[in-house]
Every structure is written in structure tokens, then in C-alpha cells.
């Protein structure tokens, strides 16, 4: 019995050691309670462009021809939610890109892969599960509810996911992301669309690519030139205080 107790105590001590933060051996450890975990400020949505959740789980947990990739979550087409990486850890899902002033999206975001091949509508159980997950993440991690973006938003020159079929308006009606109010007025004369795109968060160094990414999200097509409807939408998205949004922002800053 004493040997068993000793073994249990040893295991407990080893477990405690495993979960201790890394310490620099050059310095004397004088712990302060004044800290917080690094926390994400953006949620990035992807589609898997594969044929099943099982296939995507393998891809996200192993190496592949392009190198290892991962995400924090995967949402299956049946509504099942899988977590692959802890929220506080850096998953490899975003790659190079920019959103606003953030240039290392992997370090600042939660990545959610959605089981979809890019050619089919997203299923109702899947959308319902995603909404539940977004509600949990934005509340628990204090991520602003407006800061839900697509992979194509941060990397317009490289990516098109989650694609033209993704229900962004549905998310906005539930309070996630941004969408223009139906009664938003036309943009005023001389309105600068490229400047508005930058205000929203887009990197406009490749104008055609960024307009394509914007239209994929807000118009459901791959146009590469801004028209009057695009300018109306951008004007609505950039009005002070979220006055032009379908659902005014209620998330924490």
C-alpha cells in the first residue's frame, strides 16, 4: 500500500511539473500574479475543400505535401464539433496575410475549419453548430463578435475560402461578423472605396484581389471592380458606431 501511495504521489508531482510554465534558467524565478494568457482577437473561418470530416481530421493532424497544417476546431457537415488544438495555443491555419494591423494571424486568431468541398451549400446542422461555437468562443475568450472573418479576407491574393456559398448574412443576423443594413443609403459622392476597404480591415496592396475577396463575402461573386452597390455596402460597414450594420455590434472590445 505504501508503495502504491508513493507511486501516486510521484505521478502527481510529475504531472504538476509538466504543467509548469517554462522558466529561463538564467534568471531567478520571482512569480508575479499580474499576467494573463495570450488570447486571440480574431476568428478565421475556412472550408476544408475535402470530401469528409474524417479525411480533414487526418490532414489536420499529420503532415501533407504542403507541410503540416492544423486548426483549433473542425465542424462536420452533421454538426459535430472537433477540437484539435487548445484555444491558447498557436494553430497553423492562416498562413501569410493581414487583417487590419495584424500580420501574424496564426498568433492572434482561432481557426475553424468547416467540412465543405467549396461547391456545396453548408448544411443546417453545420451552421447551427458553428453559431454555438462562435457564441462560446466570443464570450469565453472575449473576442469581439464583429471579428469573425474568412480566410480570403486576410489573404485575398491566395485564398477564396470559405467561398461564395458561405452564409455570412446568417451569421450577421445572429450577431457575428458584419453585414450592411438593408436600408443603408447609397454612398455619398466621392466616397473612397479603397480607403473603406482598409477601414474594414482588408490589405489593399493587390486591388483586384481584395475586391474579389470583398465581393465573395458580400456579393457572392468574384468580381474585381467596385460598383455602386459595393460602395453602398462599404459606406454602411464604415459608418461610426456600427450605424449601418444589419445587427449593431454588441461584442466586447
PDB file of C-alpha atoms in Angstrom:
ATOM      1  CA  UNK A   1       0.000   0.000   0.000  1.00  0.00           C
ATOM      2  CA  UNK A   2       2.861   2.372   0.874  1.00  0.00           C
ATOM      3  CA  UNK A   3       4.485   1.673  -2.492  1.00  0.00           C
ATOM      4  CA  UNK A   4       1.199   2.470  -4.290  1.00  0.00           C
ATOM      5  CA  UNK A   5       0.786   5.718  -2.346  1.00  0.00           C
ATOM      6  CA  UNK A   6       4.345   6.703  -3.155  1.00  0.00           C
ATOM      7  CA  UNK A   7       3.813   5.945  -6.832  1.00  0.00           C
ATOM      8  CA  UNK A   8       0.624   8.024  -6.908  1.00  0.00           C
ATOM      9  CA  UNK A   9       2.409  10.922  -5.172  1.00  0.00           C
ATOM     10  CA  UNK A  10       5.306  10.700  -7.610  1.00  0.00           C
ATOM     11  CA  UNK A  11       2.952  10.690 -10.583  1.00  0.00           C
ATOM     12  CA  UNK A  12       1.105  13.711  -9.193  1.00  0.00           C
ATOM     13  CA  UNK A  13       4.345  15.611  -8.736  1.00  0.00           C
ATOM     14  CA  UNK A  14       5.487  14.753 -12.248  1.00  0.00           C
ATOM     15  CA  UNK A  15       2.128  15.880 -13.644  1.00  0.00           C
ATOM     16  CA  UNK A  16       2.411  19.168 -11.788  1.00  0.00           C
ATOM     17  CA  UNK A  17       5.881  19.672 -13.217  1.00  0.00           C
ATOM     18  CA  UNK A  18       4.653  19.026 -16.741  1.00  0.00           C
ATOM     19  CA  UNK A  19       2.108  21.846 -16.475  1.00  0.00           C
ATOM     20  CA  UNK A  20       4.528  24.417 -15.035  1.00  0.00           C
ATOM     21  CA  UNK A  21       5.378  27.272 -17.409  1.00  0.00           C
ATOM     22  CA  UNK A  22       8.813  27.241 -18.982  1.00  0.00           C
ATOM     23  CA  UNK A  23      11.340  29.222 -16.969  1.00  0.00           C
ATOM     24  CA  UNK A  24      14.593  30.777 -18.086  1.00  0.00           C
ATOM     25  CA  UNK A  25      17.458  29.091 -16.175  1.00  0.00           C
ATOM     26  CA  UNK A  26      19.466  32.328 -16.416  1.00  0.00           C
ATOM     27  CA  UNK A  27      17.022  34.152 -14.145  1.00  0.00           C
ATOM     28  CA  UNK A  28      15.735  33.780 -10.602  1.00  0.00           C
ATOM     29  CA  UNK A  29      12.027  32.889 -10.678  1.00  0.00           C
ATOM     30  CA  UNK A  30      10.075  35.541  -8.707  1.00  0.00           C
ATOM     31  CA  UNK A  31       6.486  34.956  -9.866  1.00  0.00           C
ATOM     32  CA  UNK A  32       4.014  37.798 -10.232  1.00  0.00           C
ATOM     33  CA  UNK A  33       0.233  37.328 -10.279  1.00  0.00           C
ATOM     34  CA  UNK A  34      -0.116  40.189 -12.774  1.00  0.00           C
ATOM     35  CA  UNK A  35      -0.397  38.345 -16.090  1.00  0.00           C
ATOM     36  CA  UNK A  36      -2.856  36.761 -18.459  1.00  0.00           C
ATOM     37  CA  UNK A  37      -2.625  34.106 -21.165  1.00  0.00           C
ATOM     38  CA  UNK A  38      -2.029  35.343 -24.660  1.00  0.00           C
ATOM     39  CA  UNK A  39      -5.500  35.488 -26.163  1.00  0.00           C
ATOM     40  CA  UNK A  40      -6.823  35.543 -29.729  1.00  0.00           C
ATOM     41  CA  UNK A  41      -8.646  38.595 -31.051  1.00  0.00           C
ATOM     42  CA  UNK A  42      -9.941  37.232 -34.389  1.00  0.00           C
ATOM     43  CA  UNK A  43     -11.776  34.091 -35.536  1.00  0.00           C
ATOM     44  CA  UNK A  44     -10.910  32.855 -39.029  1.00  0.00           C
ATOM     45  CA  UNK A  45     -13.311  30.587 -40.941  1.00  0.00           C
ATOM     46  CA  UNK A  46     -12.144  28.123 -43.598  1.00  0.00           C
ATOM     47  CA  UNK A  47     -13.652  25.373 -45.693  1.00  0.00           C
ATOM     48  CA  UNK A  48     -11.734  22.121 -45.842  1.00  0.00           C
ATOM     49  CA  UNK A  49     -12.039  21.561 -49.627  1.00  0.00           C
ATOM     50  CA  UNK A  50     -12.065  17.833 -48.855  1.00  0.00           C
ATOM     51  CA  UNK A  51     -14.674  15.082 -49.020  1.00  0.00           C
ATOM     52  CA  UNK A  52     -15.280  14.202 -45.368  1.00  0.00           C
ATOM     53  CA  UNK A  53     -14.584  15.243 -41.797  1.00  0.00           C
ATOM     54  CA  UNK A  54     -12.561  12.047 -41.335  1.00  0.00           C
ATOM     55  CA  UNK A  55     -10.272  12.965 -44.218  1.00  0.00           C
ATOM     56  CA  UNK A  56      -9.858  16.501 -42.863  1.00  0.00           C
ATOM     57  CA  UNK A  57      -9.081  15.246 -39.360  1.00  0.00           C
ATOM     58  CA  UNK A  58      -6.241  13.203 -40.832  1.00  0.00           C
ATOM     59  CA  UNK A  59      -4.945  16.185 -42.801  1.00  0.00           C
ATOM     60  CA  UNK A  60      -5.080  18.471 -39.774  1.00  0.00           C
ATOM     61  CA  UNK A  61      -3.214  16.005 -37.573  1.00  0.00           C
ATOM     62  CA  UNK A  62      -0.456  14.832 -39.917  1.00  0.00           C
ATOM     63  CA  UNK A  63       1.980  16.164 -42.482  1.00  0.00           C
ATOM     64  CA  UNK A  64       0.996  16.591 -46.126  1.00  0.00           C
ATOM     65  CA  UNK A  65       2.584  17.692 -49.383  1.00  0.00           C
ATOM     66  CA  UNK A  66       2.415  21.352 -48.389  1.00  0.00           C
ATOM     67  CA  UNK A  67       3.703  20.763 -44.855  1.00  0.00           C
ATOM     68  CA  UNK A  68       1.808  20.294 -41.598  1.00  0.00           C
ATOM     69  CA  UNK A  69      -1.393  22.292 -41.082  1.00  0.00           C
ATOM     70  CA  UNK A  70      -3.848  22.467 -38.215  1.00  0.00           C
ATOM     71  CA  UNK A  71      -6.806  24.390 -36.874  1.00  0.00           C
ATOM     72  CA  UNK A  72      -8.325  24.788 -33.458  1.00  0.00           C
ATOM     73  CA  UNK A  73     -11.696  23.339 -34.489  1.00  0.00           C
ATOM     74  CA  UNK A  74     -13.366  21.376 -37.257  1.00  0.00           C
ATOM     75  CA  UNK A  75     -17.143  21.463 -37.778  1.00  0.00           C
ATOM     76  CA  UNK A  76     -18.528  18.407 -39.582  1.00  0.00           C
ATOM     77  CA  UNK A  77     -21.438  18.560 -42.002  1.00  0.00           C
ATOM     78  CA  UNK A  78     -23.517  16.662 -39.419  1.00  0.00           C
ATOM     79  CA  UNK A  79     -22.897  19.386 -36.822  1.00  0.00           C
ATOM     80  CA  UNK A  80     -20.215  17.516 -34.869  1.00  0.00           C
ATOM     81  CA  UNK A  81     -17.549  19.816 -33.417  1.00  0.00           C
ATOM     82  CA  UNK A  82     -13.967  18.574 -33.046  1.00  0.00           C
ATOM     83  CA  UNK A  83     -11.183  20.417 -31.224  1.00  0.00           C
ATOM     84  CA  UNK A  84      -7.626  19.733 -32.392  1.00  0.00           C
ATOM     85  CA  UNK A  85      -5.575  22.500 -30.753  1.00  0.00           C
ATOM     86  CA  UNK A  86      -6.064  24.264 -27.409  1.00  0.00           C
ATOM     87  CA  UNK A  87      -7.508  27.768 -27.647  1.00  0.00           C
ATOM     88  CA  UNK A  88      -4.394  29.225 -26.008  1.00  0.00           C
ATOM     89  CA  UNK A  89      -2.038  27.557 -28.493  1.00  0.00           C
ATOM     90  CA  UNK A  90      -0.998  28.705 -31.971  1.00  0.00           C
ATOM     91  CA  UNK A  91      -2.521  26.552 -34.711  1.00  0.00           C
ATOM     92  CA  UNK A  92      -1.161  26.589 -38.269  1.00  0.00           C
ATOM     93  CA  UNK A  93      -4.223  27.565 -40.282  1.00  0.00           C
ATOM     94  CA  UNK A  94      -3.917  31.120 -41.604  1.00  0.00           C
ATOM     95  CA  UNK A  95      -0.535  31.324 -43.312  1.00  0.00           C
ATOM     96  CA  UNK A  96       0.672  34.646 -44.646  1.00  0.00           C
ATOM     97  CA  UNK A  97      -1.773  37.514 -44.668  1.00  0.00           C
ATOM     98  CA  UNK A  98      -3.009  40.619 -42.908  1.00  0.00           C
ATOM     99  CA  UNK A  99      -6.140  41.885 -41.215  1.00  0.00           C
ATOM    100  CA  UNK A 100      -6.043  45.495 -40.075  1.00  0.00           C
ATOM    101  CA  UNK A 101      -2.756  45.895 -38.231  1.00  0.00           C
ATOM    102  CA  UNK A 102      -2.364  42.154 -37.541  1.00  0.00           C
ATOM    103  CA  UNK A 103       0.267  40.481 -39.701  1.00  0.00           C
ATOM    104  CA  UNK A 104       0.730  37.189 -37.807  1.00  0.00           C
ATOM    105  CA  UNK A 105      -2.798  35.827 -37.877  1.00  0.00           C
ATOM    106  CA  UNK A 106      -1.814  32.406 -36.546  1.00  0.00           C
ATOM    107  CA  UNK A 107      -0.693  34.047 -33.313  1.00  0.00           C
ATOM    108  CA  UNK A 108      -3.770  36.239 -32.972  1.00  0.00           C
ATOM    109  CA  UNK A 109      -6.643  34.022 -34.064  1.00  0.00           C
ATOM    110  CA  UNK A 110      -8.775  30.954 -33.581  1.00  0.00           C
ATOM    111  CA  UNK A 111      -9.033  28.862 -36.751  1.00  0.00           C
ATOM    112  CA  UNK A 112     -12.238  26.972 -37.560  1.00  0.00           C
ATOM    113  CA  UNK A 113     -12.292  24.544 -40.470  1.00  0.00           C
ATOM    114  CA  UNK A 114     -15.735  23.690 -41.863  1.00  0.00           C
ATOM    115  CA  UNK A 115     -16.278  20.372 -43.640  1.00  0.00           C
ATOM    116  CA  UNK A 116     -17.212  21.565 -47.127  1.00  0.00           C
ATOM    117  CA  UNK A 117     -15.710  20.938 -50.555  1.00  0.00           C
ATOM    118  CA  UNK A 118     -16.348  24.501 -51.740  1.00  0.00           C
ATOM    119  CA  UNK A 119     -19.046  23.520 -54.246  1.00  0.00           C
ATOM    120  CA  UNK A 120     -21.972  22.585 -51.996  1.00  0.00           C
ATOM    121  CA  UNK A 121     -24.200  24.555 -49.607  1.00  0.00           C
ATOM    122  CA  UNK A 122     -23.299  24.418 -45.933  1.00  0.00           C
ATOM    123  CA  UNK A 123     -25.715  22.182 -44.025  1.00  0.00           C
ATOM    124  CA  UNK A 124     -28.182  23.418 -41.430  1.00  0.00           C
ATOM    125  CA  UNK A 125     -26.724  21.271 -38.599  1.00  0.00           C
ATOM    126  CA  UNK A 126     -23.304  22.625 -39.524  1.00  0.00           C
ATOM    127  CA  UNK A 127     -24.418  26.274 -39.414  1.00  0.00           C
ATOM    128  CA  UNK A 128     -26.226  25.740 -36.110  1.00  0.00           C
ATOM    129  CA  UNK A 129     -23.120  24.127 -34.622  1.00  0.00           C
ATOM    130  CA  UNK A 130     -20.914  26.936 -35.904  1.00  0.00           C
ATOM    131  CA  UNK A 131     -23.184  29.546 -34.320  1.00  0.00           C
ATOM    132  CA  UNK A 132     -22.998  27.737 -30.974  1.00  0.00           C
ATOM    133  CA  UNK A 133     -19.225  27.546 -31.242  1.00  0.00           C
ATOM    134  CA  UNK A 134     -18.909  31.227 -32.139  1.00  0.00           C
ATOM    135  CA  UNK A 135     -21.127  32.164 -29.201  1.00  0.00           C
ATOM    136  CA  UNK A 136     -18.905  30.162 -26.861  1.00  0.00           C
ATOM    137  CA  UNK A 137     -15.598  31.466 -28.223  1.00  0.00           C
ATOM    138  CA  UNK A 138     -16.532  35.141 -28.364  1.00  0.00           C
ATOM    139  CA  UNK A 139     -17.955  35.063 -24.826  1.00  0.00           C
ATOM    140  CA  UNK A 140     -15.317  32.902 -23.171  1.00  0.00           C
ATOM    141  CA  UNK A 141     -12.254  34.368 -24.927  1.00  0.00           C
ATOM    142  CA  UNK A 142     -13.637  37.925 -25.117  1.00  0.00           C
ATOM    143  CA  UNK A 143     -13.207  38.118 -28.869  1.00  0.00           C
ATOM    144  CA  UNK A 144     -15.268  40.953 -30.424  1.00  0.00           C
ATOM    145  CA  UNK A 145     -18.247  39.427 -32.217  1.00  0.00           C
ATOM    146  CA  UNK A 146     -17.513  41.584 -35.267  1.00  0.00           C
ATOM    147  CA  UNK A 147     -14.072  39.981 -35.631  1.00  0.00           C
ATOM    148  CA  UNK A 148     -15.201  36.846 -37.457  1.00  0.00           C
ATOM    149  CA  UNK A 149     -13.593  36.775 -40.892  1.00  0.00           C
ATOM    150  CA  UNK A 150     -12.877  34.404 -43.758  1.00  0.00           C
ATOM    151  CA  UNK A 151      -9.516  33.064 -44.876  1.00  0.00           C
ATOM    152  CA  UNK A 152      -9.986  35.006 -48.115  1.00  0.00           C
ATOM    153  CA  UNK A 153     -10.406  38.241 -46.144  1.00  0.00           C
ATOM    154  CA  UNK A 154      -6.922  38.046 -44.665  1.00  0.00           C
ATOM    155  CA  UNK A 155      -5.224  36.511 -47.716  1.00  0.00           C
ATOM    156  CA  UNK A 156      -7.121  37.840 -50.773  1.00  0.00           C
ATOM    157  CA  UNK A 157      -4.327  37.083 -53.198  1.00  0.00           C
ATOM    158  CA  UNK A 158      -4.111  33.407 -52.158  1.00  0.00           C
ATOM    159  CA  UNK A 159      -7.419  32.153 -50.767  1.00  0.00           C
ATOM    160  CA  UNK A 160     -11.142  32.051 -51.598  1.00  0.00           C
ATOM    161  CA  UNK A 161     -12.498  30.086 -48.609  1.00  0.00           C
ATOM    162  CA  UNK A 162     -14.999  29.850 -47.052  1.00  0.00           C
ATOM    163  CA  UNK A 163     -16.317  30.719 -50.500  1.00  0.00           C
ATOM    164  CA  UNK A 164     -19.277  32.319 -52.211  1.00  0.00           C
ATOM    165  CA  UNK A 165     -21.792  29.864 -50.714  1.00  0.00           C
ATOM    166  CA  UNK A 166     -20.937  30.620 -47.100  1.00  0.00           C
ATOM    167  CA  UNK A 167     -23.949  32.189 -45.245  1.00  0.00           C
ATOM    168  CA  UNK A 168     -22.343  35.384 -43.947  1.00  0.00           C
ATOM    169  CA  UNK A 169     -25.703  37.154 -43.626  1.00  0.00           C
ATOM    170  CA  UNK A 170     -26.997  34.312 -41.462  1.00  0.00           C
ATOM    171  CA  UNK A 171     -24.030  34.782 -39.138  1.00  0.00           C
ATOM    172  CA  UNK A 172     -24.573  38.536 -39.021  1.00  0.00           C
ATOM    173  CA  UNK A 173     -28.244  38.058 -38.112  1.00  0.00           C
ATOM    174  CA  UNK A 174     -27.003  36.046 -35.138  1.00  0.00           C
ATOM    175  CA  UNK A 175     -24.572  38.844 -34.230  1.00  0.00           C
ATOM    176  CA  UNK A 176     -21.294  37.565 -35.709  1.00  0.00           C
ATOM    177  CA  UNK A 177     -19.166  39.315 -38.318  1.00  0.00           C
ATOM    178  CA  UNK A 178     -20.547  42.336 -40.158  1.00  0.00           C
ATOM    179  CA  UNK A 179     -23.233  42.864 -42.788  1.00  0.00           C
ATOM    180  CA  UNK A 180     -24.824  46.043 -44.194  1.00  0.00           C
ATOM    181  CA  UNK A 181     -28.279  47.056 -43.066  1.00  0.00           C
ATOM    182  CA  UNK A 182     -30.919  46.537 -45.750  1.00  0.00           C
ATOM    183  CA  UNK A 183     -31.925  50.211 -45.634  1.00  0.00           C
ATOM    184  CA  UNK A 184     -28.375  51.588 -45.731  1.00  0.00           C
ATOM    185  CA  UNK A 185     -28.306  54.573 -48.111  1.00  0.00           C
ATOM    186  CA  UNK A 186     -26.073  54.946 -51.182  1.00  0.00           C
ATOM    187  CA  UNK A 187     -22.522  56.092 -50.611  1.00  0.00           C
ATOM    188  CA  UNK A 188     -22.035  59.861 -50.913  1.00  0.00           C
ATOM    189  CA  UNK A 189     -20.400  61.353 -53.983  1.00  0.00           C
ATOM    190  CA  UNK A 190     -16.631  60.989 -53.897  1.00  0.00           C
ATOM    191  CA  UNK A 191     -16.704  58.093 -51.426  1.00  0.00           C
ATOM    192  CA  UNK A 192     -13.329  56.313 -51.444  1.00  0.00           C
ATOM    193  CA  UNK A 193     -13.960  52.571 -51.708  1.00  0.00           C
ATOM    194  CA  UNK A 194     -10.331  51.526 -51.281  1.00  0.00           C
ATOM    195  CA  UNK A 195      -9.994  53.589 -48.140  1.00  0.00           C
ATOM    196  CA  UNK A 196     -13.179  51.996 -46.801  1.00  0.00           C
ATOM    197  CA  UNK A 197     -11.811  48.516 -47.530  1.00  0.00           C
ATOM    198  CA  UNK A 198      -8.756  49.379 -45.423  1.00  0.00           C
ATOM    199  CA  UNK A 199     -11.012  50.658 -42.637  1.00  0.00           C
ATOM    200  CA  UNK A 200     -12.856  47.351 -42.615  1.00  0.00           C
ATOM    201  CA  UNK A 201      -9.529  45.513 -42.285  1.00  0.00           C
ATOM    202  CA  UNK A 202      -8.523  44.479 -45.809  1.00  0.00           C
ATOM    203  CA  UNK A 203      -4.999  44.735 -47.205  1.00  0.00           C
ATOM    204  CA  UNK A 204      -5.466  46.704 -50.444  1.00  0.00           C
ATOM    205  CA  UNK A 205      -1.989  46.289 -51.945  1.00  0.00           C
ATOM    206  CA  UNK A 206      -3.486  43.986 -54.605  1.00  0.00           C
ATOM    207  CA  UNK A 207      -6.639  45.930 -55.585  1.00  0.00           C
ATOM    208  CA  UNK A 208      -8.189  43.297 -57.868  1.00  0.00           C
ATOM    209  CA  UNK A 209      -7.644  40.507 -55.342  1.00  0.00           C
ATOM    210  CA  UNK A 210      -9.061  42.481 -52.425  1.00  0.00           C
ATOM    211  CA  UNK A 211     -12.169  43.492 -54.379  1.00  0.00           C
ATOM    212  CA  UNK A 212     -12.658  39.848 -55.350  1.00  0.00           C
ATOM    213  CA  UNK A 213     -12.387  38.786 -51.691  1.00  0.00           C
ATOM    214  CA  UNK A 214     -14.827  41.528 -50.647  1.00  0.00           C
ATOM    215  CA  UNK A 215     -17.348  40.565 -53.317  1.00  0.00           C
ATOM    216  CA  UNK A 216     -17.069  36.858 -52.496  1.00  0.00           C
ATOM    217  CA  UNK A 217     -18.150  37.691 -48.982  1.00  0.00           C
ATOM    218  CA  UNK A 218     -20.734  40.407 -49.529  1.00  0.00           C
ATOM    219  CA  UNK A 219     -21.993  39.796 -53.093  1.00  0.00           C
ATOM    220  CA  UNK A 220     -21.377  36.071 -53.641  1.00  0.00           C
ATOM    221  CA  UNK A 221     -19.385  36.552 -56.848  1.00  0.00           C
ATOM    222  CA  UNK A 222     -15.771  37.008 -57.889  1.00  0.00           C
ATOM    223  CA  UNK A 223     -15.943  40.463 -59.461  1.00  0.00           C
ATOM    224  CA  UNK A 224     -12.767  42.538 -59.400  1.00  0.00           C
ATOM    225  CA  UNK A 225     -14.149  46.094 -59.739  1.00  0.00           C
ATOM    226  CA  UNK A 226     -16.198  48.095 -57.237  1.00  0.00           C
ATOM    227  CA  UNK A 227     -19.642  49.202 -58.395  1.00  0.00           C
ATOM    228  CA  UNK A 228     -22.264  51.431 -56.751  1.00  0.00           C
ATOM    229  CA  UNK A 229     -23.683  48.562 -54.687  1.00  0.00           C
ATOM    230  CA  UNK A 230     -20.206  47.734 -53.368  1.00  0.00           C
ATOM    231  CA  UNK A 231     -19.746  51.364 -52.373  1.00  0.00           C
ATOM    232  CA  UNK A 232     -23.137  51.377 -50.635  1.00  0.00           C
ATOM    233  CA  UNK A 233     -22.120  48.290 -48.659  1.00  0.00           C
ATOM    234  CA  UNK A 234     -18.719  49.716 -47.750  1.00  0.00           C
ATOM    235  CA  UNK A 235     -20.271  53.003 -46.674  1.00  0.00           C
ATOM    236  CA  UNK A 236     -22.645  51.098 -44.399  1.00  0.00           C
ATOM    237  CA  UNK A 237     -19.864  48.964 -42.924  1.00  0.00           C
ATOM    238  CA  UNK A 238     -17.751  52.003 -42.049  1.00  0.00           C
ATOM    239  CA  UNK A 239     -20.381  54.293 -40.535  1.00  0.00           C
ATOM    240  CA  UNK A 240     -19.423  55.360 -36.991  1.00  0.00           C
ATOM    241  CA  UNK A 241     -20.726  53.214 -34.157  1.00  0.00           C
ATOM    242  CA  UNK A 242     -21.909  50.450 -36.451  1.00  0.00           C
ATOM    243  CA  UNK A 243     -24.891  52.564 -37.503  1.00  0.00           C
ATOM    244  CA  UNK A 244     -25.007  50.926 -40.943  1.00  0.00           C
ATOM    245  CA  UNK A 245     -24.787  47.302 -39.779  1.00  0.00           C
ATOM    246  CA  UNK A 246     -27.602  44.784 -40.004  1.00  0.00           C
ATOM    247  CA  UNK A 247     -27.143  43.975 -36.314  1.00  0.00           C
ATOM    248  CA  UNK A 248     -25.273  46.623 -34.280  1.00  0.00           C
ATOM    249  CA  UNK A 249     -22.090  45.301 -32.698  1.00  0.00           C
ATOM    250  CA  UNK A 250     -22.601  44.047 -29.144  1.00  0.00           C
ATOM    251  CA  UNK A 251     -19.309  42.222 -28.554  1.00  0.00           C
ATOM    252  CA  UNK A 252     -16.546  43.257 -26.184  1.00  0.00           C
ATOM    253  CA  UNK A 253     -13.657  45.353 -27.465  1.00  0.00           C
TER     254      UNK A 253
END
